[in-house]
XYZ file of C-alpha atoms in Angstrom:
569
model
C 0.000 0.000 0.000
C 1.127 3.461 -0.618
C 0.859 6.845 0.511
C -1.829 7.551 -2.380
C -3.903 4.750 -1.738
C -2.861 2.435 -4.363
C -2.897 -1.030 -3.643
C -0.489 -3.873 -4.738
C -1.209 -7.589 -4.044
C 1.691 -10.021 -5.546
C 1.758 -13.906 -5.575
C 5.222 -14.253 -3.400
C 5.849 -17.431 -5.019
C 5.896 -16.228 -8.445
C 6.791 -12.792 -7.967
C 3.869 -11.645 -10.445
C 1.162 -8.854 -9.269
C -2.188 -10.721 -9.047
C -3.951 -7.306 -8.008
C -3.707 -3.564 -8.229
C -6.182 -1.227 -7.428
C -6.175 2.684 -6.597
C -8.301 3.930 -4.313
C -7.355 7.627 -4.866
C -7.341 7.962 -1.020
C -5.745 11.093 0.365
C -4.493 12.086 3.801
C -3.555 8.495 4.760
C -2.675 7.795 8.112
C -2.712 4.121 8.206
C -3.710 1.210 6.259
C -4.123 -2.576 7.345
C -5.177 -5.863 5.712
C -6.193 -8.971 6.989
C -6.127 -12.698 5.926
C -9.251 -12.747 4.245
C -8.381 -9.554 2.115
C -9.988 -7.394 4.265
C -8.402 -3.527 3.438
C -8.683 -0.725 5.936
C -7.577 2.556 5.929
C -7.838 5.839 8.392
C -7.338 9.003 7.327
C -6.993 12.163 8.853
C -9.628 14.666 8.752
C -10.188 18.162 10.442
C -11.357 17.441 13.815
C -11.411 13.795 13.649
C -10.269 10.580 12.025
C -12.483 8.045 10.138
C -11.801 4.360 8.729
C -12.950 2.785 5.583
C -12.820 -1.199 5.103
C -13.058 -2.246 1.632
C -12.949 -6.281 -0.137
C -9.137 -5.864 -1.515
C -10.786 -8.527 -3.907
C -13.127 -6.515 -6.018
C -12.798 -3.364 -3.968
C -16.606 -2.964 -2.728
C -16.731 -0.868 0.820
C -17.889 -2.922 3.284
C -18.093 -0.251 6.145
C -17.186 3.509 6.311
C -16.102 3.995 10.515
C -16.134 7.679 11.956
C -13.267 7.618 14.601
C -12.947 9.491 17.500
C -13.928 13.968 17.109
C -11.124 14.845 18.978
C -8.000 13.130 17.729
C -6.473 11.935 14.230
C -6.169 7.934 14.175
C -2.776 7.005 14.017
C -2.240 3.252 13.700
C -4.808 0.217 12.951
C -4.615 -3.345 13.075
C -7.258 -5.995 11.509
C -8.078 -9.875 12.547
C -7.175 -12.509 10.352
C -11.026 -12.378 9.808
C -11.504 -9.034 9.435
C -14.023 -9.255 11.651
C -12.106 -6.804 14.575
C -10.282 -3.842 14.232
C -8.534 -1.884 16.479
C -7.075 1.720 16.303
C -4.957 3.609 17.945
C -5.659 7.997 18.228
C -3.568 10.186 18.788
C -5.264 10.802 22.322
C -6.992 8.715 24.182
C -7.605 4.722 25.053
C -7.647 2.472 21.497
C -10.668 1.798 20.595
C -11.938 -1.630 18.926
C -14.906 -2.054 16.465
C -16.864 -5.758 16.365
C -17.277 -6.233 12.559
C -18.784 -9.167 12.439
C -22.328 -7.905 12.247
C -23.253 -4.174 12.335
C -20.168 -2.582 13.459
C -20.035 -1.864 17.396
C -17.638 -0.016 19.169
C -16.090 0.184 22.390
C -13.066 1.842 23.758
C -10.253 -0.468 25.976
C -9.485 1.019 28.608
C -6.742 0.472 31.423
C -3.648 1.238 30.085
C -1.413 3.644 31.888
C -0.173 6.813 29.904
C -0.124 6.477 26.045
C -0.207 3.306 23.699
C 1.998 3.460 20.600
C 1.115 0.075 18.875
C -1.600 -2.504 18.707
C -2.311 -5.562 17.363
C -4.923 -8.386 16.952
C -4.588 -11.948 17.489
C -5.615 -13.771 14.227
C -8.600 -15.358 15.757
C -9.876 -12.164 17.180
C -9.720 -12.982 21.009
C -6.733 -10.458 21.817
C -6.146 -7.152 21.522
C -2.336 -6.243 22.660
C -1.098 -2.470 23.127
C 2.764 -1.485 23.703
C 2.414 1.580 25.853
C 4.550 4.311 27.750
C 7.144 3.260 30.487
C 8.008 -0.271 28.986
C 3.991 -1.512 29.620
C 2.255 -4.259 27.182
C -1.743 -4.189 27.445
C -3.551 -7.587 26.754
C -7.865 -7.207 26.484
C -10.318 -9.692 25.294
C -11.449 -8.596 22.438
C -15.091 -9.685 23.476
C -15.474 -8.516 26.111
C -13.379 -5.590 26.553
C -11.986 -6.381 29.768
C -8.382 -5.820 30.269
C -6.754 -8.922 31.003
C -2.971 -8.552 31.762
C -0.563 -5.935 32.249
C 3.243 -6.524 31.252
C 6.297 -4.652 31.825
C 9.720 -4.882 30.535
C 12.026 -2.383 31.265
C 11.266 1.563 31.912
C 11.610 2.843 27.992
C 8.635 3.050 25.493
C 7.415 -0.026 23.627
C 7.097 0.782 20.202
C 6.287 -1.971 18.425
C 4.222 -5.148 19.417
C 3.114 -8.565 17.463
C 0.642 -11.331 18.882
C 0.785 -15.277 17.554
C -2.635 -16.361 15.695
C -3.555 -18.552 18.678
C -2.880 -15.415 20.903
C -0.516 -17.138 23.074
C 2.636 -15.224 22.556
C 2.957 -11.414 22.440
C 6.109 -9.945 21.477
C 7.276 -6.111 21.920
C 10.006 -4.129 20.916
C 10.887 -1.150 23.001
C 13.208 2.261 22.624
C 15.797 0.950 24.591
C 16.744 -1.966 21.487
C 15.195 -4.775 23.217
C 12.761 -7.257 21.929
C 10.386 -9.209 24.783
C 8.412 -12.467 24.080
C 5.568 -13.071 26.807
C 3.690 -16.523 26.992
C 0.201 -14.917 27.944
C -1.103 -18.390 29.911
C 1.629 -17.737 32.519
C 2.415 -13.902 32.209
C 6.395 -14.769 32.195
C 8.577 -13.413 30.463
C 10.298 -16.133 27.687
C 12.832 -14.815 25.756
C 14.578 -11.548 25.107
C 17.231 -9.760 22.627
C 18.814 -6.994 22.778
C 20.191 -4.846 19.641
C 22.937 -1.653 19.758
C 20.877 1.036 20.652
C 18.350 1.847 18.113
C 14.863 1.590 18.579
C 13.124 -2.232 17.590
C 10.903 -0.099 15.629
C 9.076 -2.937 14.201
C 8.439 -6.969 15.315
C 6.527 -9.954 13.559
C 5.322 -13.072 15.314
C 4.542 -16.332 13.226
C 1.176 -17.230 13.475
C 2.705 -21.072 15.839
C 4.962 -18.361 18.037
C 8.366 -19.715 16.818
C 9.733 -17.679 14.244
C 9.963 -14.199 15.178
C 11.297 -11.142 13.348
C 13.011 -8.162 14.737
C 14.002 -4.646 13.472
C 16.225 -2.220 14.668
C 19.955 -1.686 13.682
C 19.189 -4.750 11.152
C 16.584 -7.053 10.558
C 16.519 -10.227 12.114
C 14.927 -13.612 11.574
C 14.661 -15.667 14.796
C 13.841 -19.467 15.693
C 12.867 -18.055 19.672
C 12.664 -22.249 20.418
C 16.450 -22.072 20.145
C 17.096 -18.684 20.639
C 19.261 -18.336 17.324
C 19.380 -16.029 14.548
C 18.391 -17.936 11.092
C 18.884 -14.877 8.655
C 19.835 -11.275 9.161
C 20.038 -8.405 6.970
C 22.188 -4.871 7.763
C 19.819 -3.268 5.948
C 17.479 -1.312 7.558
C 14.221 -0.918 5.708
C 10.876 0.443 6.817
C 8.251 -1.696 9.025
C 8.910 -5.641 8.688
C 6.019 -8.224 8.085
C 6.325 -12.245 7.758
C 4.687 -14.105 5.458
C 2.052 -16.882 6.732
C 4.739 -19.598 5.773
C 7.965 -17.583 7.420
C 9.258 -18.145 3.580
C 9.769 -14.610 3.264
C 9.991 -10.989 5.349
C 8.780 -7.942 3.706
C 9.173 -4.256 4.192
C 8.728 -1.010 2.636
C 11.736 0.612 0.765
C 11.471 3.565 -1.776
C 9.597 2.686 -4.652
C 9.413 -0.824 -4.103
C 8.506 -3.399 -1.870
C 11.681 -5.374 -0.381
C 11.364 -9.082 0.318
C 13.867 -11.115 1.662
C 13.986 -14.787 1.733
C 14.323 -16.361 4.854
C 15.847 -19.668 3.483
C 19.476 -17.963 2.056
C 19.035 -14.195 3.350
C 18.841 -13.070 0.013
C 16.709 -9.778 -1.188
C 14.971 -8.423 -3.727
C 12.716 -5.663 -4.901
C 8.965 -5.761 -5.989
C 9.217 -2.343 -7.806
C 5.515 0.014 -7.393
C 6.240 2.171 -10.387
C 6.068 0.797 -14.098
C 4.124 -2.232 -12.588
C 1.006 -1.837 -13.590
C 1.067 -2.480 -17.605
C 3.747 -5.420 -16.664
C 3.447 -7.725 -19.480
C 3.584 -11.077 -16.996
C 2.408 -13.532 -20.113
C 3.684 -13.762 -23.470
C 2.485 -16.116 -26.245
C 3.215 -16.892 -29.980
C 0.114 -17.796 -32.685
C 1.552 -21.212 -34.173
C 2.059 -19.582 -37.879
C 4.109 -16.562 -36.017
C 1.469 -13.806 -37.450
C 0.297 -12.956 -33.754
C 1.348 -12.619 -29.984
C -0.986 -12.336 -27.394
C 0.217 -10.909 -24.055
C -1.431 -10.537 -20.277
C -1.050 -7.624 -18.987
C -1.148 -6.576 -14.443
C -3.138 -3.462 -15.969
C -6.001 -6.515 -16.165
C -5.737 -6.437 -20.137
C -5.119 -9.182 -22.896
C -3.944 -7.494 -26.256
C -3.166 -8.835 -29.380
C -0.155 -7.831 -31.647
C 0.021 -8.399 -35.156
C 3.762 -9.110 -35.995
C 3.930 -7.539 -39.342
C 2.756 -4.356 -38.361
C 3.133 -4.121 -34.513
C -0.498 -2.799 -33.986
C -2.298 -4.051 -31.105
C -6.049 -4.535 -30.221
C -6.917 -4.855 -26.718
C -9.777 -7.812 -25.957
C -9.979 -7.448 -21.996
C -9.687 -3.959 -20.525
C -8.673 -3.398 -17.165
C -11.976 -3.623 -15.578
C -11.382 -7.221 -14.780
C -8.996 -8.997 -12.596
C -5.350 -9.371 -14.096
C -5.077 -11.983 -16.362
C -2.141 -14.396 -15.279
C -1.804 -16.377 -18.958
C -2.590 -16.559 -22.454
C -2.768 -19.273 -24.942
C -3.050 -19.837 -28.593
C -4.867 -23.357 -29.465
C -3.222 -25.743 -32.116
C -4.780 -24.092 -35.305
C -4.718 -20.574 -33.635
C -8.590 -20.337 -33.613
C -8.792 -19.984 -30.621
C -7.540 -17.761 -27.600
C -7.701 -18.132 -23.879
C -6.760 -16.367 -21.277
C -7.041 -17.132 -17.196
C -6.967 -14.497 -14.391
C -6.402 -14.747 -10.631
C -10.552 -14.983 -10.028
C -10.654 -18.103 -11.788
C -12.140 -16.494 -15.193
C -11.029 -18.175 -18.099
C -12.206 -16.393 -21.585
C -12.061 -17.830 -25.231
C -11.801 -15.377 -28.572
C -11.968 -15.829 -31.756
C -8.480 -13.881 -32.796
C -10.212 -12.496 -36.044
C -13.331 -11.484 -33.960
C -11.856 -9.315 -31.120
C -15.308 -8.927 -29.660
C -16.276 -12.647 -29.403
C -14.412 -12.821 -26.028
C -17.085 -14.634 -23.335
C -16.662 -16.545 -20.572
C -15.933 -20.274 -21.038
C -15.851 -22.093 -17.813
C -15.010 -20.276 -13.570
C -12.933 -22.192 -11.699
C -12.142 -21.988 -8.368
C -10.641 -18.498 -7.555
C -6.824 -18.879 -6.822
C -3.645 -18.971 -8.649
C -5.500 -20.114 -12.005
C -3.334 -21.655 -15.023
C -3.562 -22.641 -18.439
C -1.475 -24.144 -21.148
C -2.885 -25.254 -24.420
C -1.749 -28.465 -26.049
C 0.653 -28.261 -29.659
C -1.141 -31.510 -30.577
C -4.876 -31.064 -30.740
C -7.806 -28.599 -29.383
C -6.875 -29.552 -25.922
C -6.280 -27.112 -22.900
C -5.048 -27.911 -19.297
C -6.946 -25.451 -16.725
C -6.768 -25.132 -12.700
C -7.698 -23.609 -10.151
C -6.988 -23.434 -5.896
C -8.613 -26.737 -5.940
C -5.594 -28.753 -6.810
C -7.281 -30.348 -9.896
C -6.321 -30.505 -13.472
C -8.991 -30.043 -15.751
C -8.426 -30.954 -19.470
C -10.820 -29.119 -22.124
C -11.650 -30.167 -25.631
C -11.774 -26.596 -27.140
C -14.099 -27.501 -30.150
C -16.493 -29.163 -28.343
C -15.958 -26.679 -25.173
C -16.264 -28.915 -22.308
C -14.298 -30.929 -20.295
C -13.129 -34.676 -20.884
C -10.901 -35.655 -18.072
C -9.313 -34.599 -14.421
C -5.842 -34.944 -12.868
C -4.973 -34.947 -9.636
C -7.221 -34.675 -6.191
C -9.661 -32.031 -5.151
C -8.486 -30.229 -2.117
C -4.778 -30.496 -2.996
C -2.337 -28.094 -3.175
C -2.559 -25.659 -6.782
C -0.956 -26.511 -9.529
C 1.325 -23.460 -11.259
C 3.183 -23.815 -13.844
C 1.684 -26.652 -16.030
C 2.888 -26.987 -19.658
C 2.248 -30.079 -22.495
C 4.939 -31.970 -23.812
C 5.618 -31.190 -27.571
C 3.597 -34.086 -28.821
C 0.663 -33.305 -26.299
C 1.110 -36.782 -24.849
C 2.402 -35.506 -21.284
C 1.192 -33.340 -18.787
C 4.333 -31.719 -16.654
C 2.340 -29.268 -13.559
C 4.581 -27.669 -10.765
C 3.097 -28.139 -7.196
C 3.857 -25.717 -4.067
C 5.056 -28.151 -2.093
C 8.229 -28.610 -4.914
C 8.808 -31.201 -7.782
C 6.599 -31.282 -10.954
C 3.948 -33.968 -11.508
C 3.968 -35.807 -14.840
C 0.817 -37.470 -16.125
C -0.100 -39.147 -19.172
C -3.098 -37.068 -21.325
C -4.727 -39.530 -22.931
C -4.668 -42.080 -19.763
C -4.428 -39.859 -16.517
C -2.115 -41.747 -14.801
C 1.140 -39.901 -13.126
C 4.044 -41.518 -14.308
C 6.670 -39.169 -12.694
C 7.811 -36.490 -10.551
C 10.042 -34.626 -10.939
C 12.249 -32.831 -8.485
C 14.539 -29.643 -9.678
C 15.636 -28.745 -6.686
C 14.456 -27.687 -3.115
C 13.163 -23.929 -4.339
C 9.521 -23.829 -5.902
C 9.189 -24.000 -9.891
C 8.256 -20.551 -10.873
C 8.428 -21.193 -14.580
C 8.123 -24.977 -17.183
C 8.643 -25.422 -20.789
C 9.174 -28.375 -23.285
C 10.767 -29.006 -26.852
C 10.655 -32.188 -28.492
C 13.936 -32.727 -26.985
C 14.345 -31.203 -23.971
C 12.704 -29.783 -20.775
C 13.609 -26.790 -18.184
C 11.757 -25.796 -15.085
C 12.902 -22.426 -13.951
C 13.178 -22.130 -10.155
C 12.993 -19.536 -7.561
C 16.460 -20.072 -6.275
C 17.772 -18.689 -9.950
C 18.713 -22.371 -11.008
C 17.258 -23.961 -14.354
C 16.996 -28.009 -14.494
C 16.757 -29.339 -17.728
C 15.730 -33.075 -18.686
C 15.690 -35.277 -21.897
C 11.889 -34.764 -22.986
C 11.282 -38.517 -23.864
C 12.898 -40.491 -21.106
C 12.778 -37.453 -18.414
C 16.593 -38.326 -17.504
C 18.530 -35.470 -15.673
C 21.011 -33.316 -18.316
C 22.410 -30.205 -16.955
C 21.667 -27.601 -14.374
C 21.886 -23.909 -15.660
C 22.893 -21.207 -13.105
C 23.890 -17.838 -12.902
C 20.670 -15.600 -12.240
C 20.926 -14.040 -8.880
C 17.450 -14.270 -7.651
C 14.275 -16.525 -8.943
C 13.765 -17.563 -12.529
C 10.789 -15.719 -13.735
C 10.156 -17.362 -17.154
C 12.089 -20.316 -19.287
C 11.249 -21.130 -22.942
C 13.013 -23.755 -24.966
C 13.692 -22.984 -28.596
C 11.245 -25.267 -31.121
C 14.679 -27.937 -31.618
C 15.437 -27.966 -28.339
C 19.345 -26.577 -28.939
C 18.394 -23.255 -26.768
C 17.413 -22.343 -23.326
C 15.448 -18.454 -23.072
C 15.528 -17.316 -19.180
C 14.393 -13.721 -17.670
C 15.141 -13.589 -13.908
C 14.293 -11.326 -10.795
C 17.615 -9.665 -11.139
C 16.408 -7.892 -14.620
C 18.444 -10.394 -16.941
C 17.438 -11.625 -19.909
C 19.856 -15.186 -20.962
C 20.398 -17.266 -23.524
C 21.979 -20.775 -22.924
C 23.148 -23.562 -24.558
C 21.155 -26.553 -23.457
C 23.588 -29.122 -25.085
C 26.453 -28.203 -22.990
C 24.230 -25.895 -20.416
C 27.018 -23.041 -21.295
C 25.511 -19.466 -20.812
C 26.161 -17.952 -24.273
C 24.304 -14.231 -23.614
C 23.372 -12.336 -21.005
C 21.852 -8.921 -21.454
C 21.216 -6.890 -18.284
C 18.378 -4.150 -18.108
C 19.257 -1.257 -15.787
C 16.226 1.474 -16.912
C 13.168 1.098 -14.106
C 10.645 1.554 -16.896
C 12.450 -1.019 -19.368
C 13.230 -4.348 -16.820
C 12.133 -7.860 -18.121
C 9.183 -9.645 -17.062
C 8.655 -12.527 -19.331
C 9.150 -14.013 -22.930
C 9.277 -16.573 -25.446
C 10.925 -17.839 -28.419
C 8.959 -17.221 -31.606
C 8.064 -20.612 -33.624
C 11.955 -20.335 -35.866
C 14.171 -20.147 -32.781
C 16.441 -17.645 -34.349
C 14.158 -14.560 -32.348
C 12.730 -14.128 -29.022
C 10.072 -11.649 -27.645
C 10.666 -9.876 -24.091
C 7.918 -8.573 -22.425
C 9.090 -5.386 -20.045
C 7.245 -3.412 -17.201
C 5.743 -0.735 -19.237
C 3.812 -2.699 -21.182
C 6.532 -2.906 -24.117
C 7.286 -6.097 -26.081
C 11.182 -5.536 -27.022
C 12.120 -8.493 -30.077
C 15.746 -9.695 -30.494
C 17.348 -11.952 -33.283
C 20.682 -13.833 -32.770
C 22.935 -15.116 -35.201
C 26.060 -17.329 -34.083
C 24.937 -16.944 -30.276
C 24.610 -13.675 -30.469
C 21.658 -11.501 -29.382
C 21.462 -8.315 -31.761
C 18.306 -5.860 -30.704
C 15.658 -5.736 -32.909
C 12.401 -3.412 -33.609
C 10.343 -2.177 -30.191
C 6.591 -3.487 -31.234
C 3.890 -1.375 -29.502
């Protein structure tokens, strides 16, 4: 979220925005969201604070809050649920709205002197409060009623984090020193202390084990043990862990700064030039066409010759996360984060309609090279295979309730089915019979990105490695590295002889896949020209990079060399 009120959602294990929305919101004070996408923000008015809470999901306002008359709101903090919220004004006790029906308010009072920070327990039950003088405030958030008063040390707490259970509170004071309280006895667990600056920010995992800390650095903790797991000397803005302590995020200018908790490593998910990202590129079979998905929420298509465009989904819609050409290129899909997936005729720009919803979630599609087949998914964990002349569905892979499939590509002869799960490896099924035959495991990093030649196949992962296989008998060849962060996209030239690769750290590389010898590597240092995705075109001899302005850039290479080519619009 920024100061302006737009709002950025991202899928942190593909690095691509799913969301983006601006809600032109001026004066912001403070902004929260919760689990459920629930998106609230205060705002400072003349005499007064109020709070709006909006579905970050389609971005209907679900309630519009006046704060206290007196005093601005300064901080906010949300359930898991949504369903409480608590704020913080700039005088007085916090005050805590019951959301789960028609808002009702009450004010929590006890605390001695000011409160500087607040948080809510993912299931609602707890409200915690750093205050003045080294005091942390625990209430039931039901009934109000205050029940526990902590103290560690004499200096301010300034920052505070409860587990999702609301077991374990954690505080960070002026005086550099982190606390961790278990709230069934009151004691006092664990403690840190940095070199005197401020913990101006903590994070709790939702179990209470994993803990993050910020003051002269940021710090990753395992508080069973005591010990430091990762630590950065950078000192970004507030830090935040994600739900699987994969990752810690935090504000930085112009970007949002992620770091992975596995190997310490960081990187930036830029907020200007996002929007018209191009995160899906795709070639018509006869080369006259490329459709492209765009995190503006549109799906254009380019006609080669000329570079025109036409645009067939404006950005009224959620962002469409892939495009696909059918065998004859009669057909064109595309999928988008709320499970939507459309079908065009390419000559008839306005034929786009709605072919089948699947379950909202980190949708996918890949169309087979060997018939009028398409593989589609949803959350649900299930593969769905679609006969695209007869525009329904013939078979299933894989079991309802599992975890999502992304990426999922056919083999060149549409025989196999290769789809990337979260929990690592890539499943590989026979089409015509449904049964896995494989699985395949890169390495111990997610598979952001999949592709397959008639000879060869790569899956791009997030730890910046590429894994390539023999595409008939699925035997191990070489391992491709040298991208600094996560692989965003891998195509495989149409023989199989080269390996296409853009990565997080605004590369674009071309490899040998023979000998697995990196033969090009062209950096991108402009923030409105960085690589986002791209693919071979059907000769091999040219490529197409999609950048974050919404600019397809294509290249031809002669003797391993990459030589720029025309800018199509």
């Amino acid at each position: 979220m920024t100061g302006g009120g737009r709002f950025f959602a991202w899928s942190l294990r593909t690095r691509r925005l799913i969301s983006y929305r601006n809600y032109e919101y001026d004066r912001l004070a403070a902004a929260a969201l919760s689990s459920n996408l629930r998106l609230a923000f205060a705002r400072s008015l003349d005499g007064g604070g109020s709070i709006e809470i909006f579905d970050a999901s389609d971005g209907t306002q679900l309630h519009a809050l006046q704060g206290p008359e007196d005093s601005d709101i300064e901080k906010i903090a949300l359930s898991g649920d949504g369903a409480w919220l608590a704020a913080i004004p700039y005088k007085g006790p916090p005050w805590l709205w019951d959301l789960s029906g028609k808002p009702r308010v009450r004010r929590l009072r006890g605390a001695k002197g000011s409160v500087l920070a607040v948080a809510v327990s993912e299931d609602g039950t707890r409200t915690v409060a750093a205050g003045e003088d080294g005091f942390v405030y625990v209430w039931n958030s039901r009934t109000g009623r205050l029940l526990k008063t902590l103290r560690g040390g004499k200096r301010n707490m300034v920052s505070v984090a409860v587990s999702g259970d609301g077991r374990w509170v954690l505080a960070g004071s002026e005086d550099a020193q982190a606390r961790l309280w278990d709230l069934r006895t009151g004691n006092l667990v664990w403690s840190m202390e940095g070199n005197a600056i401020p913990i101006e920010s903590v994070a709790l995992s939702r179990d209470g084990t994993r803990a993050v800390t910020n003051g002269d650095s940021i710090q990753f903790w395992d508080l069973q043990k005591g010990s430091i797991l990762a630590e950065s000397a950078d000192n970004p803005a507030r830090a935040m862990l994600s739900a699987d302590n994969a990752f810690i995020a935090s504000g930085c200018s112009d970007a949002l700064c992620l770091m992975d908790t596995r190997n310490g490593q960081w990187f930036k998910l830029a907020l200007n030039g996002q929007v018209s990202a191009i995160a899906a590129l795709v070639v018509s079979p006869d080369g006259k066409h490329v459709a492209s998905a765009s995190q503006s929420a549109s799906v254009r298509l380019w006609g080669m010759a000329g570079g025109t465009s036409q645009e067939l989904a404006s950005g009224r819609e959620p962002p469409p996360v892939a495009v696909g050409f059918s065998q004859d290129g009669q057909r064109l899909l595309s999928a988008s984060r709320d499970g939507v997936v459309r079908l065009w005729n390419p000559r008839e720009p306005a034929s786009g309609r709605i072919l089948v919803k699947l379950p909202a979630g980190p949708t996918v599609l890949a169309t087979s090279p060997a018939g009028p087949f398409a593989v589609l998914s949803g959350s649900d964990g299930v593969l769905r295979l679609w006969n695209l002349e007869e525009e329904k569905e013939v078979r299933r892979y894989g079991e309802e309730g599992g975890a999502a499939y992304y990426p999922v590509a056919f083999s060149a002869d549409g025989k196999r089915l290769f789809a990337a799960r979260e929990e690592h490896g890539v499943d590989v099924w026979e089409v015509e019979t449904g049964q896995q035959v494989k699985r395949l495991e890169p390495s111990g990093y997610e598979v952001t990105s999949f592709a397959a030649s008639g000879e060869v196949v790569a899956a791009g992962t997030r730890d910046g490695h590429i894994q390539l296989w023999k595409a008939q008998t699925l035997e191990p060849l070489v391992r491709l590295s040298g991208h600094e962060y996560g692989v965003r996209t891998v195509s495989l030239s149409a023989d199989g002889k080269w390996v296409l690769s853009v990565g997080e750290d605004s590369t674009v590389r071309l490899w040998d896949a023979k000998t697995g010898a990196q033969q090009e590597c062209k950096e991108f240092h402009i923030s409105n020209d960085l690589p986002i995705s791209a693919v071979f075109e059907p000769g091999g001899q040219s490529f197409l990079v999609g950048n974050n302005a919404g600019v397809i850039h294509r290249f031809v290479f002669e003797h391993s060399s990459l030589g720029g080519g025309g800018q199509v619009k």
